[in-house]
Coordinates of C-alpha atoms and ligand atoms in Angstrom, one line a residue:
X1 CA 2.7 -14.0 20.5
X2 CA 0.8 -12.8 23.4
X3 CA -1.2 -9.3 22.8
X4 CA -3.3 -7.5 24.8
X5 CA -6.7 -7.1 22.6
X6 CA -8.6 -4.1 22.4
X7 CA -12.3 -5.7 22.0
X8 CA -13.8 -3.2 19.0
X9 CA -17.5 -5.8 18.6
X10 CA -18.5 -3.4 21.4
X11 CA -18.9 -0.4 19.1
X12 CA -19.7 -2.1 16.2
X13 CA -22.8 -0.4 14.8
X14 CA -26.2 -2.6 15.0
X15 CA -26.4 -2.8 11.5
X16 CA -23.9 -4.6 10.8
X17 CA -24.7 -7.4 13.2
X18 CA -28.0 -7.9 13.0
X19 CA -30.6 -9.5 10.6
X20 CA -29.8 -13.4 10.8
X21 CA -33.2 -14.9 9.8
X22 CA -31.7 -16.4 6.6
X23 CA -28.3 -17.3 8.1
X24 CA -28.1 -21.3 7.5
X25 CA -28.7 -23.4 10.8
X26 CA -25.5 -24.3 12.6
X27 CA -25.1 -26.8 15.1
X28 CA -22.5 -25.5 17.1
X29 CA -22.0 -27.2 20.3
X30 CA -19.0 -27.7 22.5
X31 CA -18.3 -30.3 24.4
X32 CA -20.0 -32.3 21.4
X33 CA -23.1 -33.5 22.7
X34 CA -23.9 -37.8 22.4
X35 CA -26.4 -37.6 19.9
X36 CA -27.9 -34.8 17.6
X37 CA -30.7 -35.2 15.4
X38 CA -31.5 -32.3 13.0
X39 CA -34.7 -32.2 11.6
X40 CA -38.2 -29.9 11.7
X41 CA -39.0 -26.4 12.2
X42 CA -36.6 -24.6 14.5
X43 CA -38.0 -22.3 17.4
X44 CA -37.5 -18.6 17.7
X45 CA -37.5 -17.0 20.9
X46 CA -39.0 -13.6 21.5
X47 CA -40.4 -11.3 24.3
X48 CA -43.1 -13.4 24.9
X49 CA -41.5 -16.9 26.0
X50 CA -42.1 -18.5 28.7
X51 CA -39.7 -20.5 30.6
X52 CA -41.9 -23.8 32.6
X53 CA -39.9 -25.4 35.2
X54 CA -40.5 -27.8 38.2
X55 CA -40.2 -26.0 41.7
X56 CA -37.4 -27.8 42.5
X57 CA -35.3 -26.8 39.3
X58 CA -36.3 -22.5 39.6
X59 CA -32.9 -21.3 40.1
X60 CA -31.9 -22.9 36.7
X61 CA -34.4 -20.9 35.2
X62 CA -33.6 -17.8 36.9
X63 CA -30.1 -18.3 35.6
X64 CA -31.7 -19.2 31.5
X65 CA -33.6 -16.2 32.1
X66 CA -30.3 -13.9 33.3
X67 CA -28.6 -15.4 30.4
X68 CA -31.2 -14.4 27.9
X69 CA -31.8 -11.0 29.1
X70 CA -28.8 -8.6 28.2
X71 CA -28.6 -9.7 24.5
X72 CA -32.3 -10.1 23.8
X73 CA -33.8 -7.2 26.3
X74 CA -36.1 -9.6 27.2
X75 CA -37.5 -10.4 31.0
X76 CA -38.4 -14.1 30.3
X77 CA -41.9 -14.4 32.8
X78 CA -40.7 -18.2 34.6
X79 CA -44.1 -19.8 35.7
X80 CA -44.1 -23.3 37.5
X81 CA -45.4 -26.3 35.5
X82 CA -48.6 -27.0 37.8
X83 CA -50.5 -24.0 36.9
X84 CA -52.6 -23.2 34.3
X85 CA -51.9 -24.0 30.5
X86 CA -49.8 -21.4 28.4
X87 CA -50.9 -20.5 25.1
X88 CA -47.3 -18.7 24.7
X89 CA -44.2 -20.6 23.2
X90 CA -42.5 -21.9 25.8
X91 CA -39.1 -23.4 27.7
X92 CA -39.5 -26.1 29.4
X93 CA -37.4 -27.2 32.1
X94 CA -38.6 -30.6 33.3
X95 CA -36.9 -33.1 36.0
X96 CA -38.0 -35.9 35.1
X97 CA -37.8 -40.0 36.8
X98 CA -37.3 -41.1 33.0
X99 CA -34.1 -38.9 32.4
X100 CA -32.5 -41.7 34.6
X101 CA -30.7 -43.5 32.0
X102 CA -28.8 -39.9 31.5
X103 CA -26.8 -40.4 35.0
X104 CA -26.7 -37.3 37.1
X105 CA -26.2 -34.9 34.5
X106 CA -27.3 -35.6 31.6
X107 CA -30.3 -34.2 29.8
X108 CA -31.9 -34.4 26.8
X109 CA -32.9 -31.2 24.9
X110 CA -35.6 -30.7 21.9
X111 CA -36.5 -27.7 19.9
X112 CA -39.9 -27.7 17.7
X113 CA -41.6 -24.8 16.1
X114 CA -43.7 -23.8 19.3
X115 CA -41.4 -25.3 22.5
X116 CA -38.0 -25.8 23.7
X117 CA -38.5 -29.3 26.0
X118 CA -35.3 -29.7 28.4
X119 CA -35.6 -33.0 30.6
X120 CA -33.0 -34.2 33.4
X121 CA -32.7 -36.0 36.4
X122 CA -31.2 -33.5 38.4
X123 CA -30.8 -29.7 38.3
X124 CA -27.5 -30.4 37.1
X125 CA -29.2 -32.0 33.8
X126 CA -31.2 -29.2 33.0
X127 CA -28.0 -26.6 34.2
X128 CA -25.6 -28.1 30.7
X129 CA -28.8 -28.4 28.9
X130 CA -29.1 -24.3 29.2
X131 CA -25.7 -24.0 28.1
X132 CA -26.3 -26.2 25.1
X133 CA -29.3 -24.0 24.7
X134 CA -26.8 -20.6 24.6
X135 CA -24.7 -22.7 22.0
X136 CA -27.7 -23.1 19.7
X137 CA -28.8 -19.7 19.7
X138 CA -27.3 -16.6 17.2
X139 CA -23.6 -15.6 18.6
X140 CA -25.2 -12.5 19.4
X141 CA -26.5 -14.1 22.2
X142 CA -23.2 -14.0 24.2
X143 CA -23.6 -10.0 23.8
X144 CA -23.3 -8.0 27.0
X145 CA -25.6 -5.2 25.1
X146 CA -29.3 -5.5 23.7
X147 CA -28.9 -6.2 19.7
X148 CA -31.6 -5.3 17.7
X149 CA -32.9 -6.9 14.7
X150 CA -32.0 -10.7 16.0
X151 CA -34.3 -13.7 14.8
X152 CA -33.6 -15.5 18.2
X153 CA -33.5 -18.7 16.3
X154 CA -32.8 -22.2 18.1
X155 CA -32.8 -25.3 15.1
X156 CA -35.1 -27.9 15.2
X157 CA -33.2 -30.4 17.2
X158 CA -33.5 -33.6 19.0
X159 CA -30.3 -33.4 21.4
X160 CA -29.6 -36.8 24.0
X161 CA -26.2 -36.2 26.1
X162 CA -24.4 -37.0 29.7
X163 CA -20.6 -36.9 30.3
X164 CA -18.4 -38.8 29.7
X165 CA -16.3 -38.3 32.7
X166 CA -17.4 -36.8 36.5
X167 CA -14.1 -35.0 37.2
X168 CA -14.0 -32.4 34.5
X169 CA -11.6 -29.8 36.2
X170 CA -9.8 -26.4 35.8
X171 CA -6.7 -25.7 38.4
X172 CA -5.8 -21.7 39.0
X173 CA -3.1 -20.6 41.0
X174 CA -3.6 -17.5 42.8
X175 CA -0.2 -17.4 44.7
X176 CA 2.1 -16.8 42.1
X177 CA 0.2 -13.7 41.0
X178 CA -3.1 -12.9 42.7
X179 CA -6.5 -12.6 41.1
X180 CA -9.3 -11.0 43.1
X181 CA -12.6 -12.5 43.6
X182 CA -14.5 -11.1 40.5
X183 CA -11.9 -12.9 38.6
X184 CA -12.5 -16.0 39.9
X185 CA -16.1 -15.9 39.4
X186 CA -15.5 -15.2 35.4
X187 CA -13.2 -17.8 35.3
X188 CA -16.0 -20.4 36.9
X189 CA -18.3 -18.6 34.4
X190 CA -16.5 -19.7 31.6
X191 CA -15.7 -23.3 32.9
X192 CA -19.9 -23.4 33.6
X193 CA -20.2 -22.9 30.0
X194 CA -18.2 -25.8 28.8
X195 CA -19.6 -28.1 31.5
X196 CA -16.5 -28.3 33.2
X197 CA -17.7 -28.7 37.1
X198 CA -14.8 -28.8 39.4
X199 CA -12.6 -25.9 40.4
X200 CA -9.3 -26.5 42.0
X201 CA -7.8 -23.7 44.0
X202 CA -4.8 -23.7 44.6
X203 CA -4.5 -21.0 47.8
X204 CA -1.1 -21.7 49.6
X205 CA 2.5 -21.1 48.1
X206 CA 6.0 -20.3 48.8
X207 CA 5.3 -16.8 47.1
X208 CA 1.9 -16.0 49.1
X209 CA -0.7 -17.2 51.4
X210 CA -3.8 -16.5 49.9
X211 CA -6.7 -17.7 52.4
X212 CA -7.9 -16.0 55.9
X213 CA -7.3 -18.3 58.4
X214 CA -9.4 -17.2 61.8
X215 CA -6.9 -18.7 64.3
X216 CA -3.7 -17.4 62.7
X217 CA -4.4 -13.9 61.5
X218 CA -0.4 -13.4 60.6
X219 CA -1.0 -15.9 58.0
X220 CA -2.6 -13.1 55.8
X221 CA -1.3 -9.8 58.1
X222 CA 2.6 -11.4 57.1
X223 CA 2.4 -14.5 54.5
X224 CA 0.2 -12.6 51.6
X225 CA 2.8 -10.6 51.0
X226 CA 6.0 -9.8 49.4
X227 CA 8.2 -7.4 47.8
X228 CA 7.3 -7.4 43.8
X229 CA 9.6 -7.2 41.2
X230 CA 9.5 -3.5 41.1
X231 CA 9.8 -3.2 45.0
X232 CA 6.8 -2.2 45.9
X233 CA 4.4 -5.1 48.5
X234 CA 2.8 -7.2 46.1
X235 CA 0.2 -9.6 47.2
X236 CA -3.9 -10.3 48.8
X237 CA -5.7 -13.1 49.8
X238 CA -8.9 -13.7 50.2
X239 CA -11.2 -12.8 53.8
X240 CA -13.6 -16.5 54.6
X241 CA -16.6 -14.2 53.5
X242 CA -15.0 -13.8 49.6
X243 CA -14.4 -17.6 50.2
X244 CA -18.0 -18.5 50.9
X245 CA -19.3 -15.9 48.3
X246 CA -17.1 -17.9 45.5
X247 CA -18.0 -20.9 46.6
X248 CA -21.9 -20.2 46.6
X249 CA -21.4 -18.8 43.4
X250 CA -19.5 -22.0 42.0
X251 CA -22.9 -24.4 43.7
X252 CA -25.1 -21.8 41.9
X253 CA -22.9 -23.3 38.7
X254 CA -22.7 -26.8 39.5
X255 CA -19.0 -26.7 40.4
X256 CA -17.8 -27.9 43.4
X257 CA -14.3 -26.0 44.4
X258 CA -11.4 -28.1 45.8
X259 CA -9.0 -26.1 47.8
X260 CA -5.9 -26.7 47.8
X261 CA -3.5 -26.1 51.2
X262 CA 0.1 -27.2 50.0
X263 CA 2.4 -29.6 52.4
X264 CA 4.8 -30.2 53.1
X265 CA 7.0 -28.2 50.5
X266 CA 5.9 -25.3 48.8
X267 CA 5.0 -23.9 52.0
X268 CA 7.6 -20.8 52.7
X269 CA 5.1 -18.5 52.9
X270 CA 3.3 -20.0 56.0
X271 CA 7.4 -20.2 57.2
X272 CA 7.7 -17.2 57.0
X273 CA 5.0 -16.2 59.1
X274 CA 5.9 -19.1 61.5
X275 CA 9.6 -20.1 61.4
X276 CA 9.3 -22.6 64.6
X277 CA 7.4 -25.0 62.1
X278 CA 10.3 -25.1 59.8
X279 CA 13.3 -27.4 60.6
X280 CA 15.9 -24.7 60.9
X281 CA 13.5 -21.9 62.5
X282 CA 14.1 -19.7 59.8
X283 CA 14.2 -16.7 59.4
X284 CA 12.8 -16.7 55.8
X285 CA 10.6 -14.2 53.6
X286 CA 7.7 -14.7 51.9
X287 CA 9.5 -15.8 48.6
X288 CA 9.9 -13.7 45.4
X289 CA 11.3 -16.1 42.7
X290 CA 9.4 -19.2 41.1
X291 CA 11.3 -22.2 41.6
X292 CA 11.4 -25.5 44.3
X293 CA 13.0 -24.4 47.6
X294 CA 14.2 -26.4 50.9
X295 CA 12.4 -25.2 53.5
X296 CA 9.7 -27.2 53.6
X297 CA 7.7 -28.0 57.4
X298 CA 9.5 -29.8 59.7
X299 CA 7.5 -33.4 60.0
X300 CA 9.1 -33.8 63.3
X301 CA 7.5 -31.0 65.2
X302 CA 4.2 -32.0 66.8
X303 CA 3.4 -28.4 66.5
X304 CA 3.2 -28.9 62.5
X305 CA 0.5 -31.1 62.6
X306 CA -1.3 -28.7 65.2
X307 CA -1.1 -25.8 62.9
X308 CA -1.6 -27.6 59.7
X309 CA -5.0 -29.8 61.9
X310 CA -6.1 -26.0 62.8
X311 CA -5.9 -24.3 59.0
X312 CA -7.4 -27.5 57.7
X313 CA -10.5 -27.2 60.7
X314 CA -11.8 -24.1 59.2
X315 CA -10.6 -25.3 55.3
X316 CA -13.0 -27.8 56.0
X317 CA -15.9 -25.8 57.4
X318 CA -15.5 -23.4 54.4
X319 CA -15.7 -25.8 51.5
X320 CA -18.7 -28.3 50.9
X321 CA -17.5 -31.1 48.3
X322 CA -16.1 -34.2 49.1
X323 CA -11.9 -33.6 48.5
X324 CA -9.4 -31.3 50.3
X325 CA -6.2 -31.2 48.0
X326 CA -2.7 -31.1 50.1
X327 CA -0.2 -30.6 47.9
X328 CA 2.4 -33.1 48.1
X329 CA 4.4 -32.2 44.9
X330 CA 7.9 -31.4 44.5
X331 CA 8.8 -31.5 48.3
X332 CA 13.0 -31.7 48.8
X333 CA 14.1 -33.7 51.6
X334 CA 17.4 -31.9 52.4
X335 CA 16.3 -30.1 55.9
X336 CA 14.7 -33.5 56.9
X337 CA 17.6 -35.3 56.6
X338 CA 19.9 -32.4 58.8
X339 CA 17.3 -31.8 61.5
X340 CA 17.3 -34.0 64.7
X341 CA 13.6 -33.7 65.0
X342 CA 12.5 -35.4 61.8
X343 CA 15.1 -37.8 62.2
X344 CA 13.8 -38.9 65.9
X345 CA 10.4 -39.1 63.9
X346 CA 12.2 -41.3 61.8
X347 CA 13.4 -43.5 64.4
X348 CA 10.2 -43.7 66.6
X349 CA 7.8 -44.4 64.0
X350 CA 10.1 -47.1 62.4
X351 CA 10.1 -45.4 59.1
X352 CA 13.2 -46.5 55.9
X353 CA 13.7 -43.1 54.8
X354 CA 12.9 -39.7 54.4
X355 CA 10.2 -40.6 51.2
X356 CA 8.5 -42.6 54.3
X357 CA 8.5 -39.5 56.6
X358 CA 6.9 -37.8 54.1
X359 CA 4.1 -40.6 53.5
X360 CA 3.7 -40.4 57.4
X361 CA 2.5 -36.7 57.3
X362 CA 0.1 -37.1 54.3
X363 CA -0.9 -41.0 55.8
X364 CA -1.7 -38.6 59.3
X365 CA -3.1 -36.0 57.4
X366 CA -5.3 -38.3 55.6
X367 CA -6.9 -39.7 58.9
X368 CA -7.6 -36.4 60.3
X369 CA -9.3 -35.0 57.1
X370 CA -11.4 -38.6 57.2
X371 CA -12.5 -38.2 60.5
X372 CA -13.4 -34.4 59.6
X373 CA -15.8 -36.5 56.4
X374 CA -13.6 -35.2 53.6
X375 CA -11.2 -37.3 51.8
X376 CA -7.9 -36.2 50.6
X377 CA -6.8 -35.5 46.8
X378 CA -2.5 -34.8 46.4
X379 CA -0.1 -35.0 44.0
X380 CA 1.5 -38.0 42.5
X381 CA 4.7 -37.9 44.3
X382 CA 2.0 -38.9 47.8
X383 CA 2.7 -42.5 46.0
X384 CA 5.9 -42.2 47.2
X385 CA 6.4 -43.6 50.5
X386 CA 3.1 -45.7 50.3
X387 CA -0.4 -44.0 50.0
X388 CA -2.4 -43.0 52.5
X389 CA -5.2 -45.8 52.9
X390 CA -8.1 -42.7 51.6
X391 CA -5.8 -40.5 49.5
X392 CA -6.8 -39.8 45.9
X393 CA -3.9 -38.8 43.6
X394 CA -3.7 -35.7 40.9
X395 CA -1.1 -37.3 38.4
X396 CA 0.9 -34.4 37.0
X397 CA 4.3 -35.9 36.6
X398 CA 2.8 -37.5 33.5
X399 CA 0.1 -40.5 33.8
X400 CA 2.1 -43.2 35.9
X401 CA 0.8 -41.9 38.7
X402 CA -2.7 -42.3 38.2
X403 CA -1.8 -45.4 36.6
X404 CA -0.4 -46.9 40.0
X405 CA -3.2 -45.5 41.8
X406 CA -6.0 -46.7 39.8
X407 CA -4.2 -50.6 39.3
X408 CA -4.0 -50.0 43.6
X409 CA -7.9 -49.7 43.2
X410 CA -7.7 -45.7 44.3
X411 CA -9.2 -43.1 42.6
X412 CA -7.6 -40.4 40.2
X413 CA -7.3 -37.9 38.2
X414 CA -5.6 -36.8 35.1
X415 CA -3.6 -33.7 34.4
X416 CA -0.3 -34.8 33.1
X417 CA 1.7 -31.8 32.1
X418 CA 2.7 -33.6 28.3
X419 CA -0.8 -32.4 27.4
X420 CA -2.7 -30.1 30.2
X421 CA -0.6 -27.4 31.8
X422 CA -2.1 -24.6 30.3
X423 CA 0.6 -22.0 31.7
X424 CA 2.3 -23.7 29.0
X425 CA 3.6 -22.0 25.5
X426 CA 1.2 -22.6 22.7
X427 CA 3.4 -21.8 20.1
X428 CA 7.4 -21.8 19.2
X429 CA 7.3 -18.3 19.0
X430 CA 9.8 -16.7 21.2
X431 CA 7.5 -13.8 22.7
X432 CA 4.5 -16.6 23.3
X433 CA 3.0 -16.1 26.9
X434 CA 4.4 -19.3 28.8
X435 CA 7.9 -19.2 26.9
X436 CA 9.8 -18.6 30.1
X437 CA 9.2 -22.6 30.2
X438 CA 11.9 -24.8 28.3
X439 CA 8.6 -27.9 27.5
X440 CA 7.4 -28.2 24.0
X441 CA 4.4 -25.7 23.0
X442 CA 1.0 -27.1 24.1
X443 CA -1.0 -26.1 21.0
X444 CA -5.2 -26.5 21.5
X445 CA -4.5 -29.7 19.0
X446 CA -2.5 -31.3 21.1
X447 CA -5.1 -30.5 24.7
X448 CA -7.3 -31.9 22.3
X449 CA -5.5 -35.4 21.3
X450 CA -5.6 -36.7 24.7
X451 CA -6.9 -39.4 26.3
X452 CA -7.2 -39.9 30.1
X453 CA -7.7 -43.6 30.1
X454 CA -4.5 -45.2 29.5
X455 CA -4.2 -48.5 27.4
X456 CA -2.5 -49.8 30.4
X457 CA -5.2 -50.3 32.0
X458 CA -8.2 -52.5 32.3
X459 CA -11.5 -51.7 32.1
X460 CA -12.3 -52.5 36.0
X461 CA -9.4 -50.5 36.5
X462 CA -10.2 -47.5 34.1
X463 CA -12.9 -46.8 36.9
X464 CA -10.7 -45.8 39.1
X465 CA -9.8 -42.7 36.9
X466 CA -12.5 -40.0 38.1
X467 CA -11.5 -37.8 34.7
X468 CA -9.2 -34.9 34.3
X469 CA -8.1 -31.4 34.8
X470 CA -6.0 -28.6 33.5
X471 CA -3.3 -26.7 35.7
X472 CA -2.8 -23.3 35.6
X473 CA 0.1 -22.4 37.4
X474 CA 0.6 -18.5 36.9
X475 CA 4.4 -17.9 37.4
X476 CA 4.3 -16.1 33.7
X477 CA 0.5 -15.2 34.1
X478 CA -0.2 -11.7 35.5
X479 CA -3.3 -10.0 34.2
X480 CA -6.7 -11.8 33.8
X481 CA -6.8 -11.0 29.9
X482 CA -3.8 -13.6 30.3
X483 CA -6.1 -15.8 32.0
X484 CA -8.0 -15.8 29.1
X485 CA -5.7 -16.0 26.7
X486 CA -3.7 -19.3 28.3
X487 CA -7.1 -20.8 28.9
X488 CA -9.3 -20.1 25.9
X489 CA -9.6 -22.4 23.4
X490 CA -7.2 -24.9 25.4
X491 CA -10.2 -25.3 27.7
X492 CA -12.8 -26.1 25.2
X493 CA -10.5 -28.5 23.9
X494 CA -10.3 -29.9 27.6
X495 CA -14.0 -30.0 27.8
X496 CA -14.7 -32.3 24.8
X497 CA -11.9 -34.7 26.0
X498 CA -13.6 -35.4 29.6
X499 CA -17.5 -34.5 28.8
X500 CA -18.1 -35.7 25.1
X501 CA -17.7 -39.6 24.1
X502 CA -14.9 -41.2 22.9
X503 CA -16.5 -41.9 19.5
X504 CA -17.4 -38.2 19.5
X505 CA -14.0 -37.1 19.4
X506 CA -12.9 -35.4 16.0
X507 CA -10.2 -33.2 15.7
X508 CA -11.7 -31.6 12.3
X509 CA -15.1 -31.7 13.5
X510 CA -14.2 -29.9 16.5
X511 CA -12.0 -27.1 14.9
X512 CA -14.8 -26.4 12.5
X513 CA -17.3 -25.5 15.8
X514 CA -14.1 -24.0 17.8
X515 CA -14.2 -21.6 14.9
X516 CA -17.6 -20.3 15.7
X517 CA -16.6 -19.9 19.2
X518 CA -14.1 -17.6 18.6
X519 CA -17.1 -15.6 17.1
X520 CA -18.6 -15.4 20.7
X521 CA -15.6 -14.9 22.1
X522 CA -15.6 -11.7 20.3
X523 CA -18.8 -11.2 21.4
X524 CA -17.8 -11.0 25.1
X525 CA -14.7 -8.7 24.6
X526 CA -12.5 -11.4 25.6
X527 CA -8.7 -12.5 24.8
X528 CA -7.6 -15.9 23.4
X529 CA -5.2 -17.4 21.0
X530 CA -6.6 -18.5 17.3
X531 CA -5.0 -21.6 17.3
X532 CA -5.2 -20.7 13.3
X533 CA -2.1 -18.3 13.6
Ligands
LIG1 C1 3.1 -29.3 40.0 O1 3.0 -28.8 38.9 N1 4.2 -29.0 40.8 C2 2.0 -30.1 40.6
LIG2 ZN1 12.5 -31.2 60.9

């Protein structure tokens, strides 16, 4: 059952928390790294270390150093590596040519009595190989308050590791509740920790529009809003300036953020705003109830593709990384098959159905975002109808979908709701957060058992699968504590299934570290399910 938590670590007093220098050495780390070797004298870190870093690699160490500072007190001096030699014990954050073999990143960390040596190729590298770092240190680390009495104590450890997959991803919807911009930062916080690295917002729904878009200021003045369940306006969005700060703050993380600008169904909040874009011209409201409804654009209309080419002109400017999601799921073709418009569309453009009309708007879609140099990700149900010649596809509907994809030689990623819908139940229990859904419970075992390369596949094929990702749709979500509690552990689980090797994988092994995690957890004041209860 769902609770709201009231963090007490906060006010424990410092005695009992403190004093750890006998406390056996654990090696604690999730995702599980490739290899660990334990063996020598373990390092202890204290005012007077050093962090050593490569120019190009200083904002990693600014961020080791910020990480360090609120538990230890300590204001870690960060010198570059070309100047003079250090007699202090020291970090060391090195790029180096040699970490090729560990891809883009990887990295490889050791710990000795007088130096912490972290090597990568990239900036990346040495990013997860910080966060490794956190996970070897006491779980006091992870406290927001200076906690006296810590031995600081990192094992002696020889650590080699690289992903397994490069889509390692965490979904949030922000339409069917709203989460402000500090929220989202935490949440990308958390996922930074785990090595997760792509963030998939999902900003457009029937029940809210949650992006500024310059050209069509109603979008945000009419579509983020609607009347809440108690009758008050319920809604928000976010102005391009919180986009850009987010997004900066994801790159300072390593995560690229995918937004996600639905089409051509789930789209009633934009309808609202703009009825002449639907088939019927409306009116409608911005929508109060969860569910799949018929209003959907009207594919017909030149004046669709104008609006949707204009949103998607300044989606594009906002967001760096290579994929623009567009939705595509669950898109009813009742309107389309009643309105004269789509029909002539039909007709003109030679198309068998109504599946096809709705292939014709992502295949048109797909050639605009190509020509802006992004490429487009959407649901499975963008198979149907024939895929756009530089469409990736999200399989949710289970895995066929990125099954057909990847046999067509198309990319794709994983996030089949059997095993990765976090908004999902994680228990029986009739008061469990998620219940309102009929599915089976999702328990953090189960997250953990899967496997996003299907049998069915080949290995030439398997390629095609760029990893996968964990939805979380928040019709039954409301407050960020149930952020947390939906998402922690499932996402660790998630983690170790797309970073760590399959030969890594150990369902005892990993509930014996998840179990110290839940220590830190603590640590940060914040809400999750023991998956022990
Ligand atoms: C979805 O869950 N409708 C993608
Ligand atoms: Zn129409």
């Amino acid at each position: 059952m769902y609770r709201v938590v009231i963090c007490t670590l906060a006010v424990l007093s410092a005695a009992a928390v403190c004093c750890h220098a006998d406390r056996p050495m654990q090696v604690n780390v999730i995702p599980r790294p490739t290899a660990i070797e334990v063996r020598g004298d373990g390092f202890e870190l204290t005012a007077d270390t050093v962090i050593l870093v490569d120019e190009q690699a200083r904002d990693v160490a600014e961020y080791l150093a910020q990480m360090l500072k609120p538990a230890t007190g300590y204001t870690l001096g960060i010198r570059n590596l070309s100047g003079d030699p250090i007699q202090h014990p020291v970090i060391h954050l090195r790029l180096e040519a040699d970490a090729e073999a560990l891809g883009d990143e990887g990295y490889r960390l050791q710990a000795t009595a007088t130096k912490i040596d972290i090597t990568a190729n990239t900036p990346a590298g040495l990013f997860y190989g910080c966060q490794t770092l956190r996970q070897l240190l006491p779980t006091e680390i992870d406290s927001q308050e200076a906690v006296e009495g810590v031995a600081w104590a990192v094992p002696g450890v020889k650590i080699e590791d690289a992903p397994r997959f490069v889509w390692r991803g965490m979904h949030l919807d922000v339409c069917r509740h709203f989460f402000d911009k500090e929220t989202v930062k935490q949440y990308l916080d958390r996922m930074a920790r785990y090595k997760l690295n792509t963030f998939h917002w999902h900003l457009t729904e029937d029940q809210g529009w949650r992006i500024e878009i310059k050209q069509y200021p109603l979008l945000t003045e009419v579509g983020a809003w609607r009347t809440g369940e108690d009758g008050d306006r319920y809604g928000g969005f976010y102005t391009q300036d919180d986009i850009r700060e987010v997004v900066a703050y994801a790159e300072s993380l390593f995560i690229t953020v995918v937004p996600e600008i639905e089409m051509p169904g789930h789209s009633v909040a934009a309808l609202a705003t703009y009825p002449e874009l639907s088939c019927t011209g409306g009116p409608f409201e911005v929508e109060t109830k969860w569910g799949v409804f018929k209003d959907v654009y009207c594919v017909g209309n030149d004046k669709t593709f104008e609006f949707i080419q204009n949103v998607l002109t300044e989606v594009v400017a906002l967001f760096p990384g290579e994929y623009i999601h567009v939705g595509g799921d669950e898109c009813p073709k009742d309107r389309w098959v009643e309105c004269p418009k789509c029909q002539a569309r039909i007709k003109a453009e030679g198309l068998k159905d109504e599946h096809e009309l709705q292939s014709y708007l992502i295949k048109r879609i797909d050639t605009f975002l190509t020509s802006s140099g992004k490429k487009l990700i959407g649901w499975d149900e963008i198979l149907e109808g024939g895929l756009a010649p530089g469409a990736a596809v999200m399989s949710w509907r289970g895995v066929k979908g990125g099954i057909e994809a990847a046999k067509l030689k198309r990319y794709a990623v994983m996030s089949p709701h059997s095993h990765l819908y976090f908004d999902f139940k994680q228990s029986k229990d009739p008061d469990e957060l998620g219940a309102l859904y009929k599915h089976n419970p999702t328990p953090l075992q189960r997250v953990y058992s899967y496997e996003p390369l299907p049998d069915e596949l080949t290995e030439d094929e398997t390629k095609y699968i760029l990893g996968a990702q964990a939805n979380v749709w928040t019709e039954p979500i409301e407050t960020p504590e149930q952020i947390q509690y939906m998402t922690l552990p499932r996402m660790l689980g998630l983690a170790e299934v797309v970073w760590s090797a399959k030969d890594q994988r150990d369902w005892n092994n990993f509930e014996s570290r998840i179990i110290g995690e839940y220590a830190r957890f603590d640590r940060m004041c914040l809400t999750y399910r023991d998956h022990r209860r």
